[in-house]
Coordinates of C-alpha atoms in Angstrom, one line a residue:
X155 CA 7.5 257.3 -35.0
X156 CA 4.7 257.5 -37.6
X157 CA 7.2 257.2 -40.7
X158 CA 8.4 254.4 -39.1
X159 CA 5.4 252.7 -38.2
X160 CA 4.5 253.0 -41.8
X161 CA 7.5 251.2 -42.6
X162 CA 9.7 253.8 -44.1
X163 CA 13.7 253.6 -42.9
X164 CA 13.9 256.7 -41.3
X165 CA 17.0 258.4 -40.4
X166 CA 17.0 260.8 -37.7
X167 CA 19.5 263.7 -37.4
X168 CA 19.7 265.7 -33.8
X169 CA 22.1 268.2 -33.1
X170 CA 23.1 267.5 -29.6
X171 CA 23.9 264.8 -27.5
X172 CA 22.0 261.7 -27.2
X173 CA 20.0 261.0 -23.9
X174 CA 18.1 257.9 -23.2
X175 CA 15.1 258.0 -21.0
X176 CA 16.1 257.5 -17.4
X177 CA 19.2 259.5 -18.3
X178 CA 18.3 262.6 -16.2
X179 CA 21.3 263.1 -13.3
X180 CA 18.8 265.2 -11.1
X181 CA 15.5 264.0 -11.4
X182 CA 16.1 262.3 -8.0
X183 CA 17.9 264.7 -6.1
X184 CA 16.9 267.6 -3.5
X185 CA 17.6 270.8 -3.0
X186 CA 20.7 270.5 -0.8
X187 CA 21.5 267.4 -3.0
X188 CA 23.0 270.2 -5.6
X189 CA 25.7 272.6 -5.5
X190 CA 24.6 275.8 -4.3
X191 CA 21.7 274.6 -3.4
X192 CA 20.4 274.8 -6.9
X193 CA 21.6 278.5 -7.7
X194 CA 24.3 278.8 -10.6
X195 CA 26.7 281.1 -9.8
X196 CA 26.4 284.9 -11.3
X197 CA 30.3 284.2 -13.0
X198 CA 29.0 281.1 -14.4
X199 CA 25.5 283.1 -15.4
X200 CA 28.1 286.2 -17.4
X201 CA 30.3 283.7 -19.1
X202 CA 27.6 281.3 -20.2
X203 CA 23.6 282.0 -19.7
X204 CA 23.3 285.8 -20.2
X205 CA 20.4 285.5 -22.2
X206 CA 19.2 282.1 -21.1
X207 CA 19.1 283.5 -17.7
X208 CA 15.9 286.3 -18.5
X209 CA 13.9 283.1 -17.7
X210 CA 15.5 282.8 -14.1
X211 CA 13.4 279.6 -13.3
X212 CA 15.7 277.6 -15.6
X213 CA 19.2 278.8 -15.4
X214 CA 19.3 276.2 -12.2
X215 CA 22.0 273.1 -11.5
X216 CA 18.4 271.0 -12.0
X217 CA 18.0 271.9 -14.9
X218 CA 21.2 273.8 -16.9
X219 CA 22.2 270.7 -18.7
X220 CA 18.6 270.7 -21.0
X221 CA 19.6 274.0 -22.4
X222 CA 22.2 275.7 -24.9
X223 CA 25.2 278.1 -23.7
X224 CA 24.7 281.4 -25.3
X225 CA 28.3 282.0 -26.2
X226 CA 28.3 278.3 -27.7
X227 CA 25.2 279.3 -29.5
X228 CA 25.3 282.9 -30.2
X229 CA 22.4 285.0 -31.8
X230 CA 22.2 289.0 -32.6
X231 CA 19.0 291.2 -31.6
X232 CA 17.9 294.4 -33.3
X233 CA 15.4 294.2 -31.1
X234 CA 15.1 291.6 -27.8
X235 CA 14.1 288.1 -28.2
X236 CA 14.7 285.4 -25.4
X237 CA 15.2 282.4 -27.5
X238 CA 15.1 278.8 -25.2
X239 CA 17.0 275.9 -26.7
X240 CA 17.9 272.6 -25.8
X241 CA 19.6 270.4 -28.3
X242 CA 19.6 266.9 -27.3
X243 CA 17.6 263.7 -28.2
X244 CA 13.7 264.7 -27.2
X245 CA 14.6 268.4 -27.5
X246 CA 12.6 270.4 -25.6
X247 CA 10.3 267.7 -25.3
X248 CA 12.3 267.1 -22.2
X249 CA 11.5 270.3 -20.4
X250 CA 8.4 271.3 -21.8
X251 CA 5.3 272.7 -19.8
X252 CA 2.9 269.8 -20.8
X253 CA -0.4 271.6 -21.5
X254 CA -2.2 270.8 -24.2
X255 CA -5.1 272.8 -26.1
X256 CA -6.8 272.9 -29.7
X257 CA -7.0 275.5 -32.1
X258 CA -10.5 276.0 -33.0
X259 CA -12.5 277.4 -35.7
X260 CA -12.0 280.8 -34.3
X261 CA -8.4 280.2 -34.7
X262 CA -8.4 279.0 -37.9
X263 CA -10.9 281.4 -39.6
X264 CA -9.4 284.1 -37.3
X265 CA -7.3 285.7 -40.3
X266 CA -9.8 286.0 -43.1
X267 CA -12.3 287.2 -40.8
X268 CA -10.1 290.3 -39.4
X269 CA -8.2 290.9 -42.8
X270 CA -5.1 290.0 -41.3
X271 CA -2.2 288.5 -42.9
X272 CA -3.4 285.3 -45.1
X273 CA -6.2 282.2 -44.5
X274 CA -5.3 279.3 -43.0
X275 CA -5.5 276.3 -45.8
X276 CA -7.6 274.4 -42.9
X277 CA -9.8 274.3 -40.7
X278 CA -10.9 272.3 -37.4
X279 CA -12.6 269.6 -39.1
X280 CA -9.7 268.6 -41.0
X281 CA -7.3 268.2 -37.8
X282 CA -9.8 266.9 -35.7
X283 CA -9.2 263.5 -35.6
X284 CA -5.4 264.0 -36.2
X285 CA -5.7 266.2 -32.4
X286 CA -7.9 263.1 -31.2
X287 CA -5.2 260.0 -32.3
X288 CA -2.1 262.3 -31.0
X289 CA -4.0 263.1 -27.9
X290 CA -5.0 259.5 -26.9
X291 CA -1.5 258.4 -27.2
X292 CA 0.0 261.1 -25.5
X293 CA -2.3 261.2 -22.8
X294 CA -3.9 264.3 -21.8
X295 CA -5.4 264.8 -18.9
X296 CA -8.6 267.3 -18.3
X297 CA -12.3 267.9 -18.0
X298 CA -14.9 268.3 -20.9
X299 CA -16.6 271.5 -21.4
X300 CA -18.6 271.5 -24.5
X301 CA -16.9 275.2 -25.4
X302 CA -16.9 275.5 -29.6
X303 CA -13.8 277.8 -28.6
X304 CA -12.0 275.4 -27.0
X305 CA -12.4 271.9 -28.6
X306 CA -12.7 268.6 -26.3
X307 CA -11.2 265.4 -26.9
X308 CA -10.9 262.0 -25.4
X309 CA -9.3 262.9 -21.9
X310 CA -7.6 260.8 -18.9
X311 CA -9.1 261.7 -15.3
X312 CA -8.5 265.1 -14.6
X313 CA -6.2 266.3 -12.2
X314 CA -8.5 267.2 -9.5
X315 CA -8.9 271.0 -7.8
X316 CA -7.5 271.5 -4.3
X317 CA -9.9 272.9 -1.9
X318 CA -8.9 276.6 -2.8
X319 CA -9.1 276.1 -6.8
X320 CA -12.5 275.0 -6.5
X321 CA -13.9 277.7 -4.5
X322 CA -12.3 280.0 -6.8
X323 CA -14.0 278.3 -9.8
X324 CA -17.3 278.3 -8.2
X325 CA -17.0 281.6 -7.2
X326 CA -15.9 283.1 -10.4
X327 CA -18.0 281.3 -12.6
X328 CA -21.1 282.6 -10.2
X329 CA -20.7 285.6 -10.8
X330 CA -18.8 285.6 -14.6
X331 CA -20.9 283.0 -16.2
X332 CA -19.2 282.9 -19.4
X333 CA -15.6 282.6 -18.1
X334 CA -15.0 279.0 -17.2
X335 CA -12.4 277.8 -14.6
X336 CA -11.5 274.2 -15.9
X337 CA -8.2 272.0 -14.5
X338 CA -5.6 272.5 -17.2
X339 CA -5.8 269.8 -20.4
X340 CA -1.8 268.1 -19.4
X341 CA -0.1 265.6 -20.9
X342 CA 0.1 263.5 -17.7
X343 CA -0.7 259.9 -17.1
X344 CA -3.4 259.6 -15.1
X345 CA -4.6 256.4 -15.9
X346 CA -1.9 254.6 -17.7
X347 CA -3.1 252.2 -20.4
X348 CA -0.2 249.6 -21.7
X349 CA -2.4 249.3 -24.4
X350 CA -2.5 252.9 -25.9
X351 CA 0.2 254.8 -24.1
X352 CA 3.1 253.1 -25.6
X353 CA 6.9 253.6 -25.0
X354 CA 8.3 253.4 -21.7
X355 CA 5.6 254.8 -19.4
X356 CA 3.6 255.3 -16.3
X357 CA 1.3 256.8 -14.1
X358 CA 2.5 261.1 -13.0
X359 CA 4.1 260.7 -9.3
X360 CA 2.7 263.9 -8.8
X361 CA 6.6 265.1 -8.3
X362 CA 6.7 268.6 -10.0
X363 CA 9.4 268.0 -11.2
X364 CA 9.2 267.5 -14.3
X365 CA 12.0 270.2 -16.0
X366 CA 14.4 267.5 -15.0
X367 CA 13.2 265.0 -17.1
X368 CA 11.0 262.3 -15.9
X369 CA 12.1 258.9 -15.1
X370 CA 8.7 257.0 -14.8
X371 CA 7.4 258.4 -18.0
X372 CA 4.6 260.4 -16.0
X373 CA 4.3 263.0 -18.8
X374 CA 4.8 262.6 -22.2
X375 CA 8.6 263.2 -24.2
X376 CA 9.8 262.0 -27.2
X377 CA 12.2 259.7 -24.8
X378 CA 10.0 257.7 -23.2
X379 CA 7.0 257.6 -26.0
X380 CA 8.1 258.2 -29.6
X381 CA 11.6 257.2 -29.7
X382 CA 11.5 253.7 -28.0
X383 CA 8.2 252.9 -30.2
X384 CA 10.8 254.0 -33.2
X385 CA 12.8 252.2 -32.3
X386 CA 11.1 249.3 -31.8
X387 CA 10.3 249.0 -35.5
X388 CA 13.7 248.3 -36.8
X389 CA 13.2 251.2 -39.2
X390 CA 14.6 254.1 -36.9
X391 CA 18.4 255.2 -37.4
X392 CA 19.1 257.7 -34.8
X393 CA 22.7 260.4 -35.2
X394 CA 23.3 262.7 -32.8
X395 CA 25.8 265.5 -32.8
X396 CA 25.0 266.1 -36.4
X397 CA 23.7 269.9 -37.0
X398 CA 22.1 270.2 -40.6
X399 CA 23.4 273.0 -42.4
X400 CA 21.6 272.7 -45.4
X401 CA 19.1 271.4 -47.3
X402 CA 20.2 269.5 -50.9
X403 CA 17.8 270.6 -53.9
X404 CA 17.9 269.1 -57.4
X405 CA 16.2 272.0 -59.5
X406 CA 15.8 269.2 -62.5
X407 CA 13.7 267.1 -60.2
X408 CA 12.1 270.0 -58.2
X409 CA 12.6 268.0 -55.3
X410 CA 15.3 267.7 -52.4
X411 CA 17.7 265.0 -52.4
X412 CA 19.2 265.0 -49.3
X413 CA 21.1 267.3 -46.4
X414 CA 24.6 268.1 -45.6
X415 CA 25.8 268.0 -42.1
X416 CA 28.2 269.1 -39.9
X417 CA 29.4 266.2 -37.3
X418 CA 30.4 268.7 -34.2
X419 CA 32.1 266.1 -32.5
X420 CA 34.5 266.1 -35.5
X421 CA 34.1 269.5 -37.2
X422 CA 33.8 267.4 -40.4
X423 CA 30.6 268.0 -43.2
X424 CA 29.0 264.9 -44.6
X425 CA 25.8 264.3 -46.3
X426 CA 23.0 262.1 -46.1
X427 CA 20.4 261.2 -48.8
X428 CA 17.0 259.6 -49.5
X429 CA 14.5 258.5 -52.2
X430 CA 11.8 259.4 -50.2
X431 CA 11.2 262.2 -48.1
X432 CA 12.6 264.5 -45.8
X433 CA 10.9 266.2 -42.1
X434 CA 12.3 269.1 -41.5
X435 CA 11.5 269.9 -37.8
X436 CA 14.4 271.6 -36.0
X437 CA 11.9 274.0 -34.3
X438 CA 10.8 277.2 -35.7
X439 CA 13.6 279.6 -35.5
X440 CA 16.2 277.2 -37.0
X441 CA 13.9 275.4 -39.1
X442 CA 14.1 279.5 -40.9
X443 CA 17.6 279.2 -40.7
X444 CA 18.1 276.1 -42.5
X445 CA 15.6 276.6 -44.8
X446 CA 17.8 280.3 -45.5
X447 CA 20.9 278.7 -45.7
X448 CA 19.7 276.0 -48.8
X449 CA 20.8 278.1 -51.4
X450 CA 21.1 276.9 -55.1
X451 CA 20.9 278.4 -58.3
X452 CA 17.1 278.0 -59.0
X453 CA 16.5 278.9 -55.1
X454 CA 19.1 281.6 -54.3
X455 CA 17.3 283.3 -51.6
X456 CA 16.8 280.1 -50.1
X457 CA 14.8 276.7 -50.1
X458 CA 11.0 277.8 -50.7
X459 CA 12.3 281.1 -50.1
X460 CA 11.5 282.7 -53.9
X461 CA 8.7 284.6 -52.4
X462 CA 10.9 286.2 -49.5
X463 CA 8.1 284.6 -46.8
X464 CA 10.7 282.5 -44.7
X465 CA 11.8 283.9 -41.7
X466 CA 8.5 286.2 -41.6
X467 CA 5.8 286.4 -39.6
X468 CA 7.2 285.5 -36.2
X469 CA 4.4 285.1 -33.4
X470 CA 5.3 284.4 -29.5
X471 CA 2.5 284.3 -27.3
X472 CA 2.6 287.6 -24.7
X473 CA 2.2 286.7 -21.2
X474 CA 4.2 287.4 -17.9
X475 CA 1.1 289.7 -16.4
X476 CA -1.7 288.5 -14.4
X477 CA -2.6 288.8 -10.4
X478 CA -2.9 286.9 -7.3
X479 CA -4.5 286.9 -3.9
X480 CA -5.1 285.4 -0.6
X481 CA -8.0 283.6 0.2
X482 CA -9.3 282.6 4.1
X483 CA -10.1 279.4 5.3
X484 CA -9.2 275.3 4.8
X485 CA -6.6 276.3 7.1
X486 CA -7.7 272.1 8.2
X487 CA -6.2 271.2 4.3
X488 CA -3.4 270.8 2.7
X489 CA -2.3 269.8 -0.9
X490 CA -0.9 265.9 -0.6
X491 CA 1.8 265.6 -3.5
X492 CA 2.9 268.1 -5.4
X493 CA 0.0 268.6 -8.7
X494 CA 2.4 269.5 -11.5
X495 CA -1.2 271.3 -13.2
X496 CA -3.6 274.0 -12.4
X497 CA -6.6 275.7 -13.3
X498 CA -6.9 277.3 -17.2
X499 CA -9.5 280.1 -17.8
X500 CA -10.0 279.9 -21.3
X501 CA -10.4 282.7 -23.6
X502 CA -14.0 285.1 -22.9
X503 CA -13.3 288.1 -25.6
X504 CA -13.6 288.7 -28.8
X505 CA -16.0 285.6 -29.6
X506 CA -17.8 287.1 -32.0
X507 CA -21.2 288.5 -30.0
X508 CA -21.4 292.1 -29.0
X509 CA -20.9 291.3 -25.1
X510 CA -17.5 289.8 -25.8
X511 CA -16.0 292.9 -27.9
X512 CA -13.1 294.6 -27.5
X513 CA -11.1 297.5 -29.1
X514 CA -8.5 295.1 -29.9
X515 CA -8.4 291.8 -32.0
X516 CA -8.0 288.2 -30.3
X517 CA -7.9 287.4 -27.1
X518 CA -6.6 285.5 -24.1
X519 CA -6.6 283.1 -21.8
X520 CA -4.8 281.8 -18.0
X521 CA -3.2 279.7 -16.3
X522 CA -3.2 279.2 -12.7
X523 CA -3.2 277.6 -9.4
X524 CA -3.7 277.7 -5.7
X525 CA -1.0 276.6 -2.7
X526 CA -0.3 277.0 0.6
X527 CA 2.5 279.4 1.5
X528 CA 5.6 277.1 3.0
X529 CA 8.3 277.7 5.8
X530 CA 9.9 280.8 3.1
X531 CA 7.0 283.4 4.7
X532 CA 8.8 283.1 7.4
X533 CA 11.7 284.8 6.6
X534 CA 11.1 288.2 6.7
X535 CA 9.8 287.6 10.0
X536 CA 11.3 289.9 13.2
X537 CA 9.4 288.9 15.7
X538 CA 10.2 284.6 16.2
X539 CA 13.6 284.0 17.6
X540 CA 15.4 280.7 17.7
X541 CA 13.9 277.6 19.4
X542 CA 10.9 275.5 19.5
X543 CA 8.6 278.3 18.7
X544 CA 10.3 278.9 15.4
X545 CA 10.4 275.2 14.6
X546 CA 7.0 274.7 15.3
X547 CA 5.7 277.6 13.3
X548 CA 8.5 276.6 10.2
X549 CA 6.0 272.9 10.3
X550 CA 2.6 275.0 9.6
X551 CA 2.0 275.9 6.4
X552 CA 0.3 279.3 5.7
X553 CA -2.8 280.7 4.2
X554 CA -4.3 279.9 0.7
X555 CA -2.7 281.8 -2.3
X556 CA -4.6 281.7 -5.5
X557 CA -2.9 283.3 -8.7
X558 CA -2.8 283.2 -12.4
X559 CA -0.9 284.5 -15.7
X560 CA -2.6 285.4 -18.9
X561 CA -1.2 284.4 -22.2
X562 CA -2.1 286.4 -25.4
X563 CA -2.4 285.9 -29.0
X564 CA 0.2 287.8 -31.2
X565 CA -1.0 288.7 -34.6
X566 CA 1.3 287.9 -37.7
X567 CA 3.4 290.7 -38.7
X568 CA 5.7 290.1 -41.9
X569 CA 8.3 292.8 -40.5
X570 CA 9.2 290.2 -37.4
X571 CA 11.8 288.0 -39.1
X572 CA 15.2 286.6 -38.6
X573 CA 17.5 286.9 -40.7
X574 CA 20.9 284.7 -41.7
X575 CA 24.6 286.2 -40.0
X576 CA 27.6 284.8 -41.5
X577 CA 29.4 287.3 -39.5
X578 CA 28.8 285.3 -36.3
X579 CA 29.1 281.7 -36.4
X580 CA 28.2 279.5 -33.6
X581 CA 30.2 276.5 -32.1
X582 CA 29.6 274.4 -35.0
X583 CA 30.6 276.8 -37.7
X584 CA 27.2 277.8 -38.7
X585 CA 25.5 281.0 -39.5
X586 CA 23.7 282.4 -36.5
X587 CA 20.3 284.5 -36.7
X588 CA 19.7 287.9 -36.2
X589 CA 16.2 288.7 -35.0
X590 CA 14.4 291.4 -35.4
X591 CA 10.9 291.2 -33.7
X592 CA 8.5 292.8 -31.3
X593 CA 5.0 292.9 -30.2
X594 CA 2.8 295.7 -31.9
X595 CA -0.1 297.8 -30.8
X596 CA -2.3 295.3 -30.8
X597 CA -0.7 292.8 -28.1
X598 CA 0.1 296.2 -26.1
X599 CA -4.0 297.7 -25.9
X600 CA -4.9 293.7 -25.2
X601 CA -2.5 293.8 -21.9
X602 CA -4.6 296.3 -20.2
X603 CA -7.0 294.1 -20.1
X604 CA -5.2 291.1 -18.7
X605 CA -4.0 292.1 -15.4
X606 CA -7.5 293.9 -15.1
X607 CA -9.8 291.2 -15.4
X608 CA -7.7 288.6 -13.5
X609 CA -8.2 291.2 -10.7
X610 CA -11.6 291.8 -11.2
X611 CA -12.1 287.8 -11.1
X612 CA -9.9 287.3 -7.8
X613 CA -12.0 290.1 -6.1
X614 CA -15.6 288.8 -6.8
X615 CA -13.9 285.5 -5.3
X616 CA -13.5 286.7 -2.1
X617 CA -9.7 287.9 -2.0
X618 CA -8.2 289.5 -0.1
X619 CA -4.5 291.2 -0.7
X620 CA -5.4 291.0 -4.9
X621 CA -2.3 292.6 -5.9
X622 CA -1.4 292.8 -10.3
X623 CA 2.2 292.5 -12.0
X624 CA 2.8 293.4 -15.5
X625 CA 6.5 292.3 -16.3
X626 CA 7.8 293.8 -19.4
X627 CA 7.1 291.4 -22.4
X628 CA 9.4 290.1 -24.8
X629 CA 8.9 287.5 -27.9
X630 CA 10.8 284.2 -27.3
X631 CA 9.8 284.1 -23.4
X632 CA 6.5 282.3 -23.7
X633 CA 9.2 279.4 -25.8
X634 CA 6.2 279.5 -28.0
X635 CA 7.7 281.2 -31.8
X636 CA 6.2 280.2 -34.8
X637 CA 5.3 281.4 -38.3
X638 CA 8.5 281.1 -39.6
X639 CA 7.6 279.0 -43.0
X640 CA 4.1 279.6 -42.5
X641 CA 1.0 277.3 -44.5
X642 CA -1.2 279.0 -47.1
X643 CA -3.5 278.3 -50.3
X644 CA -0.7 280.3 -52.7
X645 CA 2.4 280.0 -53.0
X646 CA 3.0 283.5 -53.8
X647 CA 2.5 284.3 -49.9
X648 CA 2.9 281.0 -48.2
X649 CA 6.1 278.8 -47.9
X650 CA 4.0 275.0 -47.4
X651 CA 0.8 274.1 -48.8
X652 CA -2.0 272.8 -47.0
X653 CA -0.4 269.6 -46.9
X654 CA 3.1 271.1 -44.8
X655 CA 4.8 270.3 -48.2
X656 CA 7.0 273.2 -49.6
X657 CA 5.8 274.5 -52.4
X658 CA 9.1 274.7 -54.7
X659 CA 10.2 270.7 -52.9
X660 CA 6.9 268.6 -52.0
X661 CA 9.0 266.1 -51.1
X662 CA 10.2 268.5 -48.1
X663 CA 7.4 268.5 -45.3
X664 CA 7.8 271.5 -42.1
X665 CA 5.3 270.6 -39.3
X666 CA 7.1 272.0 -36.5
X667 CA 6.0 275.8 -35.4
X668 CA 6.9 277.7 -38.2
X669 CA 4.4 276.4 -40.1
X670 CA 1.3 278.0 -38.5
X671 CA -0.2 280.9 -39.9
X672 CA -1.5 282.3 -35.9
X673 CA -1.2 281.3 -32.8
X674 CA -4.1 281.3 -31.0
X675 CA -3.8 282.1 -27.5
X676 CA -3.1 278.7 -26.4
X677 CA -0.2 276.6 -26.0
X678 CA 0.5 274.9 -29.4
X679 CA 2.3 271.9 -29.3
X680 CA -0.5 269.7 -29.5
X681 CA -1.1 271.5 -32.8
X682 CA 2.3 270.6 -34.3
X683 CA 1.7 266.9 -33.5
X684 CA -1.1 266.9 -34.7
X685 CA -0.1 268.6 -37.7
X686 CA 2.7 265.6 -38.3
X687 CA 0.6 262.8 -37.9
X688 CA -1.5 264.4 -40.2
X689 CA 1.5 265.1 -42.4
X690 CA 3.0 261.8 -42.4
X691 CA -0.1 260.2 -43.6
X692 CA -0.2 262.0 -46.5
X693 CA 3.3 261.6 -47.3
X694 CA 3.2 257.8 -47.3
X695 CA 0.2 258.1 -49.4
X696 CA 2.1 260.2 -51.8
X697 CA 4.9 257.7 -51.4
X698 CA 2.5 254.5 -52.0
X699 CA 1.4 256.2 -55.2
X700 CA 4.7 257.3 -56.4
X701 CA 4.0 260.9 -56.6
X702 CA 6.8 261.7 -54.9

């Protein structure tokens, strides 16, 4: 959208198939609207989803369609990763969980200050007002809370607390001062402006359903925001079904020319070229694997790949571990809608004052919510036969439930890498990845910690029935990787300057997650936009002065 706004011709190459907004078959339907009521078979599960299906919630008939087949797109692991893909126009845009956070100054000096890995090349100041103009037109919605740790921006209306979410906030942040319970920062409408929120969009319809794509444009996707403002430009060209497989370098120029493709709907290669320059955003993990298959003469290990740094350095966030608990009371209230956003509990260790420390490094924060149990309580239940008493007790809802998941910051490790297979080529004919990463001692020691204190802060709340889970963690689950081509002030130990460009081809800019250098412990896709915008300005600059 910006390249085209700036009035470059811009050709857009997606590997799967093209989906206009509106175009999602089950947005509108229920439950017993799809076959078997929303389960997929377990012979369909073996032949097609058995790694897709670790993350249970989204191997459903809602929601298959938005993701890859694992024996169409194979990968190898030396050790487990749970990688989440969906190739079709808006990506995983389409299906993505919407909240929205900043890196902050603690992020971004995070590195240098624990002798870890390399420096960021910038710093909050920089991508301030890039986070600010990608956040206004997004949309995100959320409440100001003047944390240097957690940067604010110009939010919608928040997505107000339910009766149960506030007298957990006021409960834990009575007794925990310094942990603040604020409604999560969303990229939902919640007071559409024609005017700023361009595209095809509207107010959220509170649905919660938003994994099957949304068709009034409540939350932001590339569908209904970027694209059709693209598009409106005359300048966008749009291919789908058209899987790079490589990068074109002209060692002469020491720049990059072009890409060949593979059509998959043909099985034939073409290749596409421009004076300008080229995004390469395919997502972090095949971002790597393109970059590893652009080999030449002057960059036989791969494009920007003389240092050995791509494919390196792969971060996921840790989560699946937190607690939950009943809570008595409002038995008069009930939720009206279905809020597709909770509470976040941002991070309160390791913040750089003795009260805060921990015999770890980083921290971590949660994400959370509070409901009503429905008619499902019920069924366990031996002593309610058949008949109006049943029925009747299936229409109350039951008590309050308040619970939460942590999410934890993985430190760069340049052992976690993927690595090219020829041996094992996926529908398309292309190499697949091997991967080869794990959390460390680090992420381990901070776990302890993360079931513990959501505990602790559901017990001085008043619940009752606080029970912990601790799920076994793997990288890929959170759908969070990056680091793959990460940023840095030398190009002996960085793939992309501070600009996104690659070092060895500056007319080559990487701004999706590979590029970062940590992750924080928030959510980071507001980070790669604003990394783009910021990206795309600079490129066009370049352009405008003929230095590229």
């Amino acid at each position: 959208m910006e390249l085209c706004r700036a009035g470059l011709k811009t050709l857009v190459l997606e590997r799967g198939r093209h989906v206009v907004h509106g175009d999602y078959p089950t947005a509108t339907l229920d439950t017993w609207d799809l076959p078997f009521r929303n389960e997929v078979p377990a012979r369909e599960i073996r032949a097609h989803y058995p790694k897709l299906s670790r993350k249970d919630y989204i191997t459903k008939q809602a929601s298959k369609h938005w993701f890859v087949k694992d024996d169409e797109y194979p990968y190898t692991e030396k050790r487990r990763f749970d990688w989440i893909r969906g190739y079709q126009t808006g990506g995983r845009s389409l299906m993505w969980g919407r909240q929205c956070y900043r890196l902050s100054d603690l992020d971004f000096s995070a590195n240098a200050r624990d002798g870890i890995a390399i420096d960021w090349p910038i710093r909050y100041a920089e991508l301030e007002p890039w986070y600010d103009y990608v956040s206004r037109f997004v949309g995100v919605t959320g409440r100001a809370e003047q944390l240097a740790h957690l940067p604010d921006g110009p939010f919608l209306p928040e997505m107000p607390f339910n009766c149960a979410e506030s007298l957990f906030r006021d409960r834990v942040q009575a007794r925990f001062p310094d942990r603040r319970v604020t409604p999560g920062r969303a990229a939902h409408l919640t007071a559409y402006d024609p005017a700023v929120h361009l595209g095809t969009r509207g107010n959220c319809q509170y649905r919660d359903r938003c994994i099957r794509g949304c068709p009034y444009g409540g939350y932001f996707s590339s569908n209904s925001g970027t694209i059709p403002v693209a598009a409106e430009t005359g300048n966008l060209t749009l291919v789908n079904n058209a899987a790079v497989r490589e990068v074109i370098y002209d060692a002469d120029a020491g720049r990059a020319t072009g890409v060949r493709v593979r059509l998959s709907e043909t099985g034939e290669d073409t290749e596409y070229f421009s004076r300008g320059v080229i995004f390469l955003n395919a997502s972090t993990l095949n971002t790597a694997a393109i970059l590893l298959a652009s080999t030449s003469d002057s960059q036989p290990n791969g494009l920007g790949n003389n240092n050995d740094q791509v494919g390196r350095n792969i971060m996921d966030h840790h989560h699946r571990i937190g607690a939950s608990g009943n809570f008595d009371g409002y038995t008069d209230k009930i939720e009206k809608g279905r809020k597709p956003n909770g509470f976040y509990i941002p991070r309160f260790v390791n913040l750089g004052d003795r009260d805060t420390k921990r015999d770890y490094l980083r921290g971590f924060g949660y994400q959370g919510g509070a409901s009503r149990a429905g008619w499902w309580r019920l069924i366990r239940e031996t002593d309610l036969t058949l008949g109006p008493e049943l029925k009747e007790k299936l229409l109350e809802p039951g008590g309050w439930t308040v619970g939460m998941t942590a999410f934890g910051e993985c430190l760069p490790n340049p052992d976690n890498r993927v690595t090219l297979n020829h041996d094992l080529l996926d529908k398309d004919g292309l190499p697949t990845l091997t991967m080869d990463v794990a959390f460390g001692e680090n992420e381990k020691r901070m776990r302890d910690d993360m079931d513990t204190a959501a505990a602790e802060m559901l017990e001085a709340a008043g619940a009752r029935n606080v029970s912990t889970y601790r799920t076994p963690a793997h990288p890929g689950f959170s759908i969070h990787e990056m680091g793959s081509a990460r940023m840095g002030n030398d190009p002996r130990t960085s793939v992309l300057n501070r600009h996104n460009q690659i070092w060895d081809a500056p007319n080559v800019y990487v701004t999706d997650g590979s590029a970062m250098v940590s992750t924080a412990c928030v959510n980071p896709s507001l980070t790669y936009m604003a990394l783009t915008a910021r990206a795309v300005d600079h490129a066009v600059g370049e352009l405008n002065r003929q230095n590229l």
